[in-house]
Each structure stands twice: as structure tokens, then as C-alpha cells.
Coordinates of C-alpha atoms in Angstrom, one line a residue:
M1 CA -1.4 8.6 18.4
Q2 CA 0.7 5.5 18.3
G3 CA -1.0 2.1 19.0
F4 CA 0.0 -1.5 19.3
L5 CA -1.3 -4.8 18.1
A6 CA 0.1 -7.4 20.4
A7 CA 2.1 -7.6 23.5
R8 CA 5.9 -7.6 23.0
S9 CA 7.8 -10.7 23.8
I10 CA 10.1 -10.6 26.8
P11 CA 13.8 -11.8 26.2
G12 CA 15.0 -14.4 28.5
R13 CA 17.7 -12.2 30.2
C14 CA 14.9 -9.7 31.0
L15 CA 12.6 -12.2 32.6
L16 CA 13.7 -11.5 36.3
R17 CA 13.4 -7.7 35.7
A18 CA 9.9 -8.2 34.2
I19 CA 8.8 -10.4 37.2
A20 CA 10.0 -7.5 39.5
V21 CA 8.0 -4.9 37.5
V22 CA 4.9 -7.0 37.7
C23 CA 5.2 -7.5 41.4
F24 CA 5.8 -3.7 41.9
A25 CA 2.8 -3.0 39.7
L26 CA 0.6 -5.4 41.8
S27 CA 1.7 -3.6 45.0
L28 CA 0.5 -0.3 43.5
G29 CA -2.8 -1.8 42.5
G30 CA -4.8 0.2 45.1
C31 CA -2.9 3.5 44.6
S32 CA -4.8 4.8 41.5
S33 CA -8.4 4.9 40.8
L34 CA -10.6 6.5 38.1
P35 CA -12.2 9.8 38.8
T36 CA -15.8 10.0 40.0
D37 CA -16.3 13.8 40.7
Y38 CA -16.4 15.1 37.3
P39 CA -19.5 16.4 35.4
R40 CA -21.0 13.7 33.1
S41 CA -22.9 15.0 30.0
E42 CA -24.8 12.7 27.6
S43 CA -25.3 13.5 23.9
Q44 CA -27.0 11.7 21.0
A45 CA -26.6 11.6 17.2
F46 CA -28.3 14.4 15.3
S47 CA -31.6 13.2 13.6
D48 CA -32.3 16.4 11.5
T49 CA -29.7 15.7 8.8
A50 CA -31.7 14.8 5.7
A51 CA -31.1 18.2 4.1
T52 CA -27.4 18.0 4.5
R53 CA -25.2 17.4 1.4
L54 CA -24.9 13.7 2.3
G55 CA -28.5 13.4 3.1
R56 CA -29.4 14.8 -0.3
G57 CA -26.9 12.7 -2.1
F58 CA -28.0 9.5 -0.7
G59 CA -31.7 10.4 -0.3
A60 CA -32.8 10.2 -3.9
Q61 CA -31.2 6.8 -4.4
A62 CA -32.5 5.5 -1.1
A63 CA -36.0 6.5 -1.9
Q64 CA -36.2 4.0 -4.6
H65 CA -35.5 1.3 -2.1
P66 CA -37.8 1.9 0.8
G67 CA -36.9 0.1 4.0
Q68 CA -33.5 -1.1 2.6
S69 CA -30.0 0.1 3.2
G70 CA -27.3 0.7 0.6
V71 CA -24.0 -1.1 0.8
V72 CA -20.6 -0.2 -0.9
V73 CA -17.9 -2.8 -0.3
L74 CA -14.5 -1.3 0.5
G75 CA -12.0 -4.0 -0.3
R76 CA -9.1 -1.8 -1.4
G77 CA -7.1 0.1 1.2
T78 CA -6.9 3.3 -0.8
D79 CA -10.7 3.3 -1.4
A80 CA -11.3 2.7 2.3
F81 CA -9.2 5.6 3.3
V82 CA -10.6 7.9 0.6
A83 CA -14.1 7.2 1.8
R84 CA -13.2 8.3 5.4
L85 CA -11.6 11.5 4.1
V86 CA -14.4 12.5 1.8
L87 CA -17.1 11.8 4.4
A88 CA -15.1 14.1 6.7
E89 CA -15.0 16.6 4.0
L90 CA -18.6 16.5 3.1
A91 CA -20.0 16.4 6.7
E92 CA -22.0 19.5 7.7
K93 CA -23.3 18.6 11.1
S94 CA -21.6 15.7 12.8
L95 CA -18.8 13.1 12.7
D96 CA -19.0 10.1 15.2
V97 CA -15.7 8.2 15.2
Q98 CA -15.0 5.0 17.2
Y99 CA -11.7 3.0 17.0
Y100 CA -9.6 0.5 18.7
I101 CA -6.3 1.5 17.2
W102 CA -5.2 5.0 15.8
H103 CA -1.6 5.3 14.7
G104 CA 0.3 8.6 14.5
D105 CA 1.5 7.8 11.0
T106 CA 0.7 9.4 7.6
T107 CA -3.0 8.1 7.4
G108 CA -3.5 8.8 11.1
K109 CA -2.3 12.4 10.8
L110 CA -4.2 13.0 7.6
L111 CA -7.5 11.9 9.2
I112 CA -6.9 13.9 12.3
D113 CA -6.3 16.9 10.1
A114 CA -9.6 16.2 8.2
L115 CA -11.5 16.0 11.6
L116 CA -10.0 19.4 12.7
R117 CA -10.9 21.0 9.4
A118 CA -14.5 19.6 9.8
A119 CA -14.6 21.0 13.3
A120 CA -13.4 24.4 12.0
R121 CA -16.4 24.4 9.7
G122 CA -18.8 23.9 12.7
V123 CA -19.1 20.1 12.5
R124 CA -19.5 18.4 15.9
V125 CA -16.9 15.7 16.3
R126 CA -17.2 12.9 18.8
L127 CA -14.0 10.8 18.9
L128 CA -14.2 7.7 21.0
L129 CA -11.0 5.7 21.4
D130 CA -9.9 2.6 23.2
D131 CA -7.3 3.7 25.8
V132 CA -5.0 0.7 25.7
G133 CA -5.4 0.1 21.9
T134 CA -4.5 3.6 20.8
A135 CA -1.9 4.0 23.7
A136 CA -2.1 7.7 22.9
D137 CA -0.3 10.6 24.4
D138 CA -2.9 12.3 26.8
M139 CA -1.6 15.8 25.7
A140 CA -2.2 14.9 22.0
L141 CA -5.8 14.0 22.9
L142 CA -6.2 17.1 25.0
M143 CA -5.1 19.3 22.1
L144 CA -8.0 17.8 20.0
D145 CA -10.4 18.0 22.9
A146 CA -9.6 21.7 23.4
H147 CA -11.3 22.6 20.1
P148 CA -14.8 23.8 20.9
N149 CA -16.4 21.3 18.4
I150 CA -14.4 18.3 19.3
E151 CA -14.8 16.1 22.4
V152 CA -12.6 13.1 23.0
R153 CA -13.6 10.1 25.3
L154 CA -11.6 7.0 26.2
F155 CA -13.2 3.5 26.8
N156 CA -12.3 1.7 30.0
P157 CA -9.2 3.9 30.7
L158 CA -6.2 3.1 32.8
A159 CA -6.3 4.9 36.1
G160 CA -2.5 5.5 36.3
R161 CA -1.9 7.9 33.4
G162 CA 1.8 8.3 34.2
A163 CA 2.6 4.6 34.4
R164 CA 0.4 3.0 31.8
N165 CA 2.1 -0.5 31.8
L166 CA 2.0 -0.7 35.5
S167 CA -1.6 0.3 35.7
L168 CA -2.5 -2.2 33.1
V169 CA -0.9 -5.1 35.0
A170 CA -2.1 -3.9 38.5
D171 CA -5.8 -3.7 37.3
F172 CA -5.6 -6.5 34.8
E173 CA -9.0 -8.1 35.3
R174 CA -10.7 -4.8 34.3
T175 CA -8.2 -3.3 31.9
N176 CA -7.9 -6.5 30.0
R177 CA -11.3 -5.6 28.4
R178 CA -11.0 -3.5 25.4
M179 CA -13.2 -1.8 22.8
H180 CA -12.4 -3.4 19.6
N181 CA -15.2 -1.6 17.7
K182 CA -14.6 0.4 14.5
S183 CA -17.0 2.9 12.9
F184 CA -17.0 6.3 11.2
T185 CA -20.3 8.0 10.8
A186 CA -21.0 11.3 9.0
D187 CA -24.2 13.4 9.5
N188 CA -26.0 10.2 10.6
Q189 CA -26.4 9.6 6.9
A190 CA -23.5 7.4 5.9
A191 CA -21.2 5.1 8.0
I192 CA -18.2 3.0 7.5
V193 CA -18.1 -0.3 9.6
G194 CA -15.6 -3.2 9.3
G195 CA -12.3 -4.4 10.3
R196 CA -9.9 -1.6 9.6
N197 CA -8.3 0.5 12.3
I198 CA -6.5 3.7 11.5
G199 CA -3.0 3.2 10.3
D200 CA -0.9 3.0 7.2
E201 CA -0.9 -0.9 7.2
Y202 CA -4.7 -0.8 6.8
F203 CA -4.7 1.5 3.8
E204 CA -1.9 0.3 1.5
A205 CA 0.3 3.1 2.8
R206 CA 3.3 1.1 4.1
A207 CA 6.0 -0.5 2.0
D208 CA 6.8 -3.3 4.4
V209 CA 3.3 -4.8 5.3
A210 CA -0.3 -4.5 4.2
F211 CA -3.3 -5.9 6.0
A212 CA -5.8 -7.5 3.7
D213 CA -9.0 -6.1 5.2
L214 CA -12.7 -5.3 4.5
D215 CA -15.1 -2.5 5.3
V216 CA -18.5 -1.5 4.0
M217 CA -19.9 2.0 3.7
V218 CA -23.7 2.0 4.3
N219 CA -26.5 4.5 3.9
G220 CA -30.2 4.2 4.7
P221 CA -32.0 3.0 7.8
V222 CA -29.0 1.0 9.1
V223 CA -27.0 4.2 9.7
G224 CA -29.4 5.1 12.5
Q225 CA -28.6 1.7 14.1
V226 CA -24.9 2.5 13.9
S227 CA -25.6 5.8 15.6
T228 CA -27.6 4.3 18.3
G229 CA -24.8 1.9 19.0
F230 CA -22.3 4.7 19.1
D231 CA -24.4 6.7 21.5
R232 CA -24.6 3.6 23.9
Y233 CA -20.9 3.5 24.1
W234 CA -20.4 7.2 24.2
N235 CA -22.7 7.6 27.2
S236 CA -21.7 4.4 28.9
P237 CA -20.2 4.3 32.4
A238 CA -17.2 2.6 31.0
V239 CA -16.3 5.8 28.9
F240 CA -14.5 8.8 30.4
P241 CA -13.8 12.2 28.9
I242 CA -10.1 12.8 28.4
A243 CA -10.4 16.0 30.3
A244 CA -11.5 14.1 33.4
L245 CA -8.5 11.8 33.3
S246 CA -5.7 14.5 33.2
D247 CA -4.9 17.9 34.9
M248 CA -2.8 18.9 31.9
R249 CA -4.3 21.6 29.7
P250 CA -2.7 22.8 26.5
D251 CA -2.4 26.6 26.1
A252 CA -3.3 28.6 23.0
A253 CA 0.3 28.5 21.7
D254 CA 0.4 24.7 22.0
L255 CA -2.9 24.5 20.0
A256 CA -1.8 26.8 17.4
A257 CA 1.6 25.1 16.9
T258 CA -0.1 21.6 16.8
R259 CA -2.7 22.7 14.2
A260 CA 0.0 24.5 12.1
A261 CA 2.2 21.3 12.1
L262 CA -0.7 19.1 11.1
A263 CA -1.6 21.5 8.2
D264 CA 2.1 21.6 7.1
F265 CA 2.2 17.8 7.2
T266 CA -0.8 17.5 5.0
R267 CA 0.6 20.0 2.5
S268 CA 3.9 17.9 2.5
Q269 CA 2.0 14.8 1.5
Q270 CA 0.1 16.4 -1.6
A271 CA 2.7 15.3 -4.2
T272 CA 3.4 11.8 -2.9
P273 CA 2.5 8.7 -4.8
Y274 CA -0.1 7.8 -2.1
A275 CA -1.7 11.2 -2.4
E276 CA -1.8 10.7 -6.2
A277 CA -3.6 7.4 -5.7
L278 CA -6.1 8.9 -3.5
K279 CA -6.8 11.8 -5.9
A280 CA -7.4 9.4 -8.8
S281 CA -10.0 7.5 -6.8
R282 CA -13.3 7.1 -8.7
L283 CA -15.1 6.4 -5.5
A284 CA -14.2 10.0 -4.2
Q285 CA -15.4 11.6 -7.2
S286 CA -18.7 9.6 -7.2
L287 CA -19.1 10.3 -3.4
R288 CA -18.6 14.1 -3.9
E289 CA -21.1 14.2 -6.8
G290 CA -23.7 12.2 -5.0
M291 CA -23.7 9.5 -7.7
L292 CA -22.2 6.6 -5.7
A293 CA -23.9 3.4 -6.7
A294 CA -24.8 1.3 -3.7
S295 CA -26.4 -2.2 -3.7
Y296 CA -29.6 -2.2 -1.6
G297 CA -30.9 -4.9 0.7
Q298 CA -31.7 -5.6 4.3
V299 CA -28.8 -4.6 6.6
R300 CA -28.8 -4.6 10.4
V301 CA -26.1 -3.8 13.1
V302 CA -25.0 -6.1 15.8
Y303 CA -22.7 -5.1 18.7
D304 CA -21.8 -6.1 22.2
D305 CA -23.3 -4.2 25.1
P306 CA -20.7 -1.8 26.4
A307 CA -21.3 -3.1 29.8
K308 CA -19.2 -6.2 28.6
A309 CA -16.2 -4.2 30.0
A310 CA -17.5 -4.8 33.4
G311 CA -17.8 -8.5 32.8
S312 CA -21.4 -8.7 34.0
V313 CA -23.6 -8.8 30.8
D314 CA -26.1 -11.6 29.8
K315 CA -24.5 -13.9 27.3
E316 CA -27.5 -13.3 25.0
S317 CA -26.5 -9.6 24.6
L318 CA -23.1 -10.6 23.2
L319 CA -22.5 -10.1 19.5
L320 CA -22.1 -13.8 18.5
P321 CA -25.4 -15.0 19.8
Q322 CA -27.1 -12.1 17.8
I323 CA -25.9 -13.7 14.5
A324 CA -26.7 -17.3 15.7
P325 CA -30.0 -17.3 13.6
E326 CA -27.8 -17.1 10.4
F327 CA -25.8 -20.3 11.5
E328 CA -29.1 -22.0 12.3
A329 CA -30.6 -21.2 9.0
L330 CA -27.7 -22.6 6.9
R331 CA -28.6 -24.9 4.1
S332 CA -25.5 -25.4 1.9
E333 CA -22.3 -23.6 2.9
L334 CA -20.5 -21.4 5.4
L335 CA -17.4 -19.4 4.9
L336 CA -15.5 -18.0 7.9
V337 CA -12.7 -15.4 7.4
S338 CA -10.8 -14.4 10.6
P339 CA -7.2 -13.5 11.0
Y340 CA -7.1 -15.0 14.5
F341 CA -9.0 -18.2 14.6
V342 CA -9.2 -20.1 18.0
P343 CA -12.4 -22.1 18.0
G344 CA -12.0 -24.0 21.1
E345 CA -13.5 -27.5 21.7
A346 CA -17.1 -26.1 21.6
G347 CA -16.4 -24.2 18.4
V348 CA -15.0 -27.5 16.7
A349 CA -18.0 -29.4 17.9
K350 CA -20.4 -26.8 16.4
L351 CA -18.6 -26.8 13.0
R352 CA -18.6 -30.7 13.0
A353 CA -22.4 -30.7 13.7
L354 CA -22.7 -28.4 10.6
R355 CA -20.7 -30.9 8.5
E356 CA -22.9 -33.7 9.7
R357 CA -25.9 -31.7 8.4
G358 CA -24.2 -31.6 5.0
I359 CA -23.1 -28.0 5.2
R360 CA -19.7 -27.2 3.5
V361 CA -17.6 -25.3 5.9
R362 CA -14.5 -23.4 4.9
V363 CA -12.2 -21.4 7.2
V364 CA -9.7 -18.8 6.0
T365 CA -7.1 -17.5 8.5
N366 CA -3.5 -16.4 8.6
S367 CA -0.6 -18.8 8.0
L368 CA 2.2 -18.6 10.4
A369 CA 4.3 -16.9 7.8
A370 CA 1.6 -14.1 7.5
T371 CA 0.3 -13.8 11.1
D372 CA 1.3 -10.7 13.1
V373 CA 0.6 -12.5 16.4
P374 CA 2.4 -15.9 16.6
M375 CA 1.0 -16.5 20.0
V376 CA -2.6 -16.6 18.7
H377 CA -1.5 -19.0 15.9
S378 CA -0.3 -21.4 18.6
G379 CA -3.9 -21.5 19.9
Y380 CA -5.2 -22.0 16.3
A381 CA -2.6 -24.7 15.5
R382 CA -3.8 -27.2 18.1
Y383 CA -7.2 -27.3 16.5
R384 CA -6.1 -27.9 12.9
R385 CA -6.3 -31.7 13.0
P386 CA -9.6 -31.9 14.7
L387 CA -11.1 -29.4 12.2
L388 CA -9.7 -31.4 9.3
E389 CA -10.8 -34.7 10.7
A390 CA -14.4 -33.2 11.0
G391 CA -14.3 -32.3 7.2
I392 CA -13.6 -28.6 7.6
E393 CA -11.7 -27.0 4.8
L394 CA -8.7 -24.9 6.0
H395 CA -7.0 -22.2 4.0
E396 CA -4.1 -20.1 5.4
V397 CA -3.3 -16.8 3.8
K398 CA 0.2 -16.5 2.2
P399 CA 2.5 -13.7 3.2
T400 CA 2.5 -12.7 -0.6
A401 CA -1.3 -12.4 -0.8
V402 CA -1.4 -8.7 -1.2
L403 CA 1.2 -8.7 -3.9
A404 CA -0.8 -11.2 -5.9
D405 CA -3.9 -9.2 -5.4
A406 CA -2.0 -6.0 -6.5
K407 CA -0.8 -7.6 -9.7
R408 CA -4.2 -8.7 -10.6
E409 CA -5.7 -5.2 -9.9
E410 CA -2.9 -3.5 -11.7
K411 CA -3.5 -5.5 -14.8
R412 CA -7.3 -4.8 -14.6
E413 CA -6.7 -1.0 -14.2
R414 CA -4.3 -0.8 -17.1
S415 CA -6.9 -2.5 -19.3
E416 CA -9.3 0.2 -18.2
G417 CA -6.8 3.0 -18.6
A418 CA -7.0 3.9 -14.9
A419 CA -4.1 2.4 -13.2
H420 CA -3.1 4.4 -10.1
R421 CA -2.1 1.6 -7.5
V422 CA 0.6 2.5 -5.0
S423 CA 3.7 0.3 -4.9
G424 CA 2.9 -3.1 -3.4
S425 CA 3.9 -4.1 0.1
S426 CA 6.4 -6.8 0.6
R427 CA 4.3 -8.9 3.2
A428 CA 0.6 -9.5 3.7
S429 CA -1.4 -10.3 6.7
L430 CA -5.1 -11.1 6.8
H431 CA -7.1 -8.7 9.0
A432 CA -10.7 -9.0 7.5
K433 CA -13.4 -10.5 9.7
T434 CA -16.2 -11.9 7.6
Q435 CA -18.7 -14.7 7.6
V436 CA -20.7 -15.7 4.7
F437 CA -24.0 -17.7 4.9
D438 CA -25.3 -19.7 2.0
R439 CA -24.1 -17.0 -0.6
R440 CA -27.1 -15.0 0.8
A441 CA -26.0 -13.2 3.9
L442 CA -22.8 -11.6 4.9
F443 CA -21.3 -10.4 8.3
V444 CA -18.6 -7.7 8.1
G445 CA -17.2 -6.3 11.3
S446 CA -14.5 -6.3 14.0
L447 CA -15.2 -9.8 15.5
N448 CA -12.4 -12.3 15.3
L449 CA -13.3 -15.9 16.0
D450 CA -11.3 -16.3 19.1
P451 CA -12.0 -16.2 22.9
R452 CA -10.9 -12.6 23.4
S453 CA -13.3 -11.1 20.7
V454 CA -16.2 -13.4 21.8
F455 CA -16.0 -13.1 25.5
T456 CA -13.6 -10.2 26.5
N457 CA -13.5 -7.3 24.1
T458 CA -16.4 -5.4 22.7
E459 CA -17.2 -5.8 19.0
T460 CA -19.4 -4.5 16.3
G461 CA -20.5 -5.3 12.7
V462 CA -23.3 -5.4 10.2
V463 CA -25.2 -8.4 8.8
I464 CA -26.1 -7.8 5.0
D465 CA -28.8 -9.9 3.5
N466 CA -28.4 -9.3 -0.1
P467 CA -28.1 -12.5 -2.3
P468 CA -26.8 -10.8 -5.5
L469 CA -24.1 -8.7 -3.8
V470 CA -22.9 -11.7 -1.6
D471 CA -22.9 -14.1 -4.5
D472 CA -20.9 -11.9 -6.6
M473 CA -18.4 -11.3 -3.8
L474 CA -18.1 -15.1 -3.1
Q475 CA -17.5 -16.0 -6.9
A476 CA -14.7 -13.5 -7.0
F477 CA -13.3 -14.9 -3.7
D478 CA -13.4 -18.4 -5.0
R479 CA -11.5 -17.5 -8.1
Q480 CA -8.7 -15.7 -6.2
L481 CA -8.4 -18.1 -3.1
P482 CA -5.9 -20.7 -4.7
A483 CA -3.5 -17.9 -5.4
L484 CA -3.8 -16.1 -2.1
A485 CA -3.9 -19.0 0.4
Y486 CA -2.4 -22.5 1.1
R487 CA -4.9 -25.4 1.4
V488 CA -4.1 -27.4 4.6
M489 CA -4.6 -31.2 4.1
L490 CA -4.6 -34.1 6.5
L491 CA -2.6 -37.0 5.2
P492 CA -3.4 -40.7 6.0
D493 CA -0.5 -40.8 8.4
G494 CA -2.0 -38.0 10.5
E495 CA 0.6 -35.5 9.3
L496 CA -0.3 -32.0 7.7
E497 CA 0.4 -30.9 4.2
W498 CA 0.1 -27.4 2.7
L499 CA -0.9 -27.2 -0.9
D500 CA 0.5 -24.2 -2.7
Y501 CA -0.7 -23.1 -6.2
A502 CA 2.2 -21.1 -7.3
E503 CA 2.0 -18.5 -10.2
G504 CA 1.0 -20.3 -13.3
G505 CA -1.2 -22.9 -11.4
K506 CA 1.8 -25.2 -10.6
E507 CA 1.0 -27.2 -7.5
V508 CA 3.6 -27.3 -4.7
R509 CA 3.3 -29.4 -1.5
H510 CA 4.9 -28.6 1.8
R511 CA 5.3 -30.9 4.8
R512 CA 6.0 -28.0 7.2
E513 CA 4.6 -24.5 7.4
P514 CA 5.5 -22.7 4.3
E515 CA 7.9 -19.7 4.4
T516 CA 8.7 -20.0 8.0
G517 CA 12.0 -20.6 9.8
A518 CA 12.8 -22.9 12.6
W519 CA 12.7 -20.1 15.2
Q520 CA 9.1 -19.2 14.3
R521 CA 8.0 -22.7 14.7
I522 CA 9.8 -23.1 18.0
K523 CA 8.2 -20.0 19.3
V524 CA 4.6 -21.3 18.4
W525 CA 5.5 -24.7 20.0
F526 CA 6.7 -22.9 23.2
Y527 CA 3.5 -20.7 23.4
S528 CA 1.4 -23.9 22.9
L529 CA 2.7 -25.2 26.3
W530 CA 1.1 -22.3 28.3
P531 CA -2.6 -22.1 29.3
L532 CA -3.1 -18.9 27.3
E533 CA -6.3 -19.7 25.3
P534 CA -8.7 -17.5 27.3
L535 CA -6.4 -14.6 26.5
L536 CA -6.0 -15.1 22.8

């Protein structure tokens, strides 16, 4: 299943052709509609799972922390992928899987194979995907759906299955609303929630780019909340079974060939450096042995009402207002980490108000050299000066951030005699979405701090109230930040300057956006001329 991250730019010589396509698409707007005459069936997460292997593994530990939930931070891409593979391996009753993007690359295929193997053991698999985000081939989804233990559903699907791009444009007001949620739940006993989609760039499996991201694996009472949220989406009117959207049906030979090809691919990957890194994971061994040490505290799930897809929900049911009490309770400092940061005038005013209360506010986002969506960077760039004038600290992640982090981890692992890191990627891009409140509470999820995430797409995440865990994370972050990000400064003449602490601690100052070319900067300037902010 091949997905996409951002709209492709249209070369000037193709502009007239693009306009013609748009006009044609609009003329077809009433020609396709979503089905209404198919059987709808609701299902819910299993509740009788305490006796499963995962239930027993986490149960003894959780019993020592009544009312609290366990958290394991998954900062490394290899650990984040291993956790998903092992949960699929250990599941005995159910796997509930919800994603915005699922690429058909190495990690995407390996995880699909893991779901199929679980289904072959009798595990019920519910796979909920965003239709536009995954851009999946219907036949590939129907192949999975044909398994008696697997059901595939799509969020807010396009009506015209044979002409996806035309359908997207023709029904833009509806289809612009996407399910950006990401969760992976096994036996209603353990769940992974965070910023990662399914694709090699999220799991340190690509040589050219790596997304610096963050997930958490949770157990305890909060898992039931994750499952409740999944059920609300799964049974939502905005979600359709793939079988209701297509008349195609794979035959037995198609199914056998597809499953054999996936199994062959999995076997072909067993001796690769990436597979060796996965095998060496201590997290995998601890999870299989039921000895995984989690940090316990209060954890709650927050998510948008799936009715957000219809554009008709009460604003108080949106995700951001659900974490507003954390902002109101701030006493000393706030850290906002968002790859796409477009605060708008209202957001700048709220952050300025925090500074006026004496709250230290730091923002970490992508630099122009690191971002994968320059159009969104143009929306952020117009707010840099107002933010700096308000006393907000701005840090922009370097395109070499993952390399720097890899060197540090490799050095640590060598000292422990356990080095198994895969070769580092050549370019980094921030993808984690995190908010830290007073070194006490932490939000981890799918929510970017931009208009699209706040008002248009649906999002999910967890709020973790665990001061020892959060303080440890933030201390490590503070030590690493100078090497991983530029500090943006406002000079007395109103110009911007980027401070770069190179290897060895030497300070380098830049008067233009570091490691960018003239064409990159021209594109951002051009995008800034258009009224695109509500779409960013």
C-alpha cells in the first residue's frame, strides 16, 4: 500500500493541463456517490483478554500500580517497529490497527505479513485506514479483507474509486477531511500510540531519509480508552468496509499467490542488516518474556470525534480543547514539538499571554532544510518574528539531526557491548508531535500544531501525568537540543539569525536559512503569497 505525505507541485508548463483536469473533475462532481445499500455491522473490542499471554505478562506488573497505566517510550525507530511486530506475534484474540499512511515498502510488507500470520492463528484483525492517506490499491485491500479473520475499513473514502484524484477534487469539501490517527492495539492489553505511520522512513529502514518520531507503548486502564476510541471510529458513519466500495473480488488463486509472495518477501529479509537490528532488540526479548519494565502513572486518551469528518462537531469535542487544562495549569515552562507549526494570530496571542505570566515557552519544529513540506514551512515562517518578539524560543531541527543522534547512540551501545544500529540515514526530518507541561505531564500523539490538524483532520494521543518519566525525558532532550537544532534569534535590526552549534560545540551564525539553496527559499516565498493557511 503506497501512500503520500503532501501534494506534488505542478510545473508551470503543466498549469493549463491541471486547470483543465480540475474543471473536468468539478463537472463530474455529481456522477459518483458513496454506497448506502450495504449491510452495516458493528463490532467492539474484546474485554475478556486478561488470561491472554499479553494480559498475564502485563497483569502482574500492573497489579502493583492500581489505577495507573504503564508507559514505555519508543524513541528509536527500530524499537518502535519491533514493538508492533512482537505485539502482532503475541496477540491471541485481537489486533485493532488504525493508520493514516501505510506504505508498501519493507516495513509495510513485513507488518502486513505479521497481521496475516496472526489471522491464521485465529486472531481477529480490524484494519482501519485513511483512504486518501494510504492511497491503497483496492485489490490489495480486498485481498486482506478476504481472510475470514480480517476486516478492512476506510475512513471518509473517495466515491470514484477508478479516478481517485478527480474524485478528490470534485468532492473536496468532504474529502479534504482525513483520519490522521495512529494506533496499534493487541488483545485490548497493550497499545502503541504516537506520531509514526507505517513506512520505512519512520522506522530507520531507509538510507536517504529518517523521520525523528515518538511513540509510546501503554498498558493498564488506558488501553481500554484506546479501544473505546477505535470502536467509535470503526463504527462511525464516516467509515466504510472496503467490500462495499468495490465490486472486485479476488479468487482463491489470487489470495494464495499474494500470501505466498508476502511470505517469500519476509524470508528474503531475514539476513538483512535491518533484520539483524530487529533481532538484537532487547525490547523484543523483554516483551516476549513478560519482563518489560514500564513507568506507571496517570494516562488518559484524547481524540477528535470522528464526526469531525462531516465538519459538524462542537468545538469542545475537538482534541485541542481536551488538553486545554494542561495549558491553563502551567506554572513554569512549556515545550511544543511539532514538525508542522502554523500557530496563526490566535496561537501567537496565546503563547504571548503565557510569556506574560512568566512561563518559559519553547517551540521545536523543522528547519527549511529538514522539512518534507515546504508549503507548510511558508505558513510557519510568517510567524517567526511575532513569536520571537513575544519572547518565544524557536528551535529548528537540522537535516543532520538523525545522524548526530545515531552517532551518540552507537557510542553508548558500543560501551555497553550491544551495538546493533542500522547505517544512519543521510537526511533527517522531525515528525514527532509532543507537548511537555512543567516537566510533569506529556502529550504524545498525531496532532500537529497547524490549522489542518486542529480544525480539519481527526487526531488522537495520550496525556501522561508522570513527573519522574517526563523530567528524565526533558533532561535528555535539553542536553541533545543544541546539537540537533538551530536556535533562531531576532537581531536588533529586525533580521533573523540562526545559531548552529557544530560538532565540538563551536558556534556558527547564519544570516539565511542554513543548508538551503536559493530555489528552496524562492518556493517558500512564492507559497507565502497565496491564502493557503487554512489548508496547511
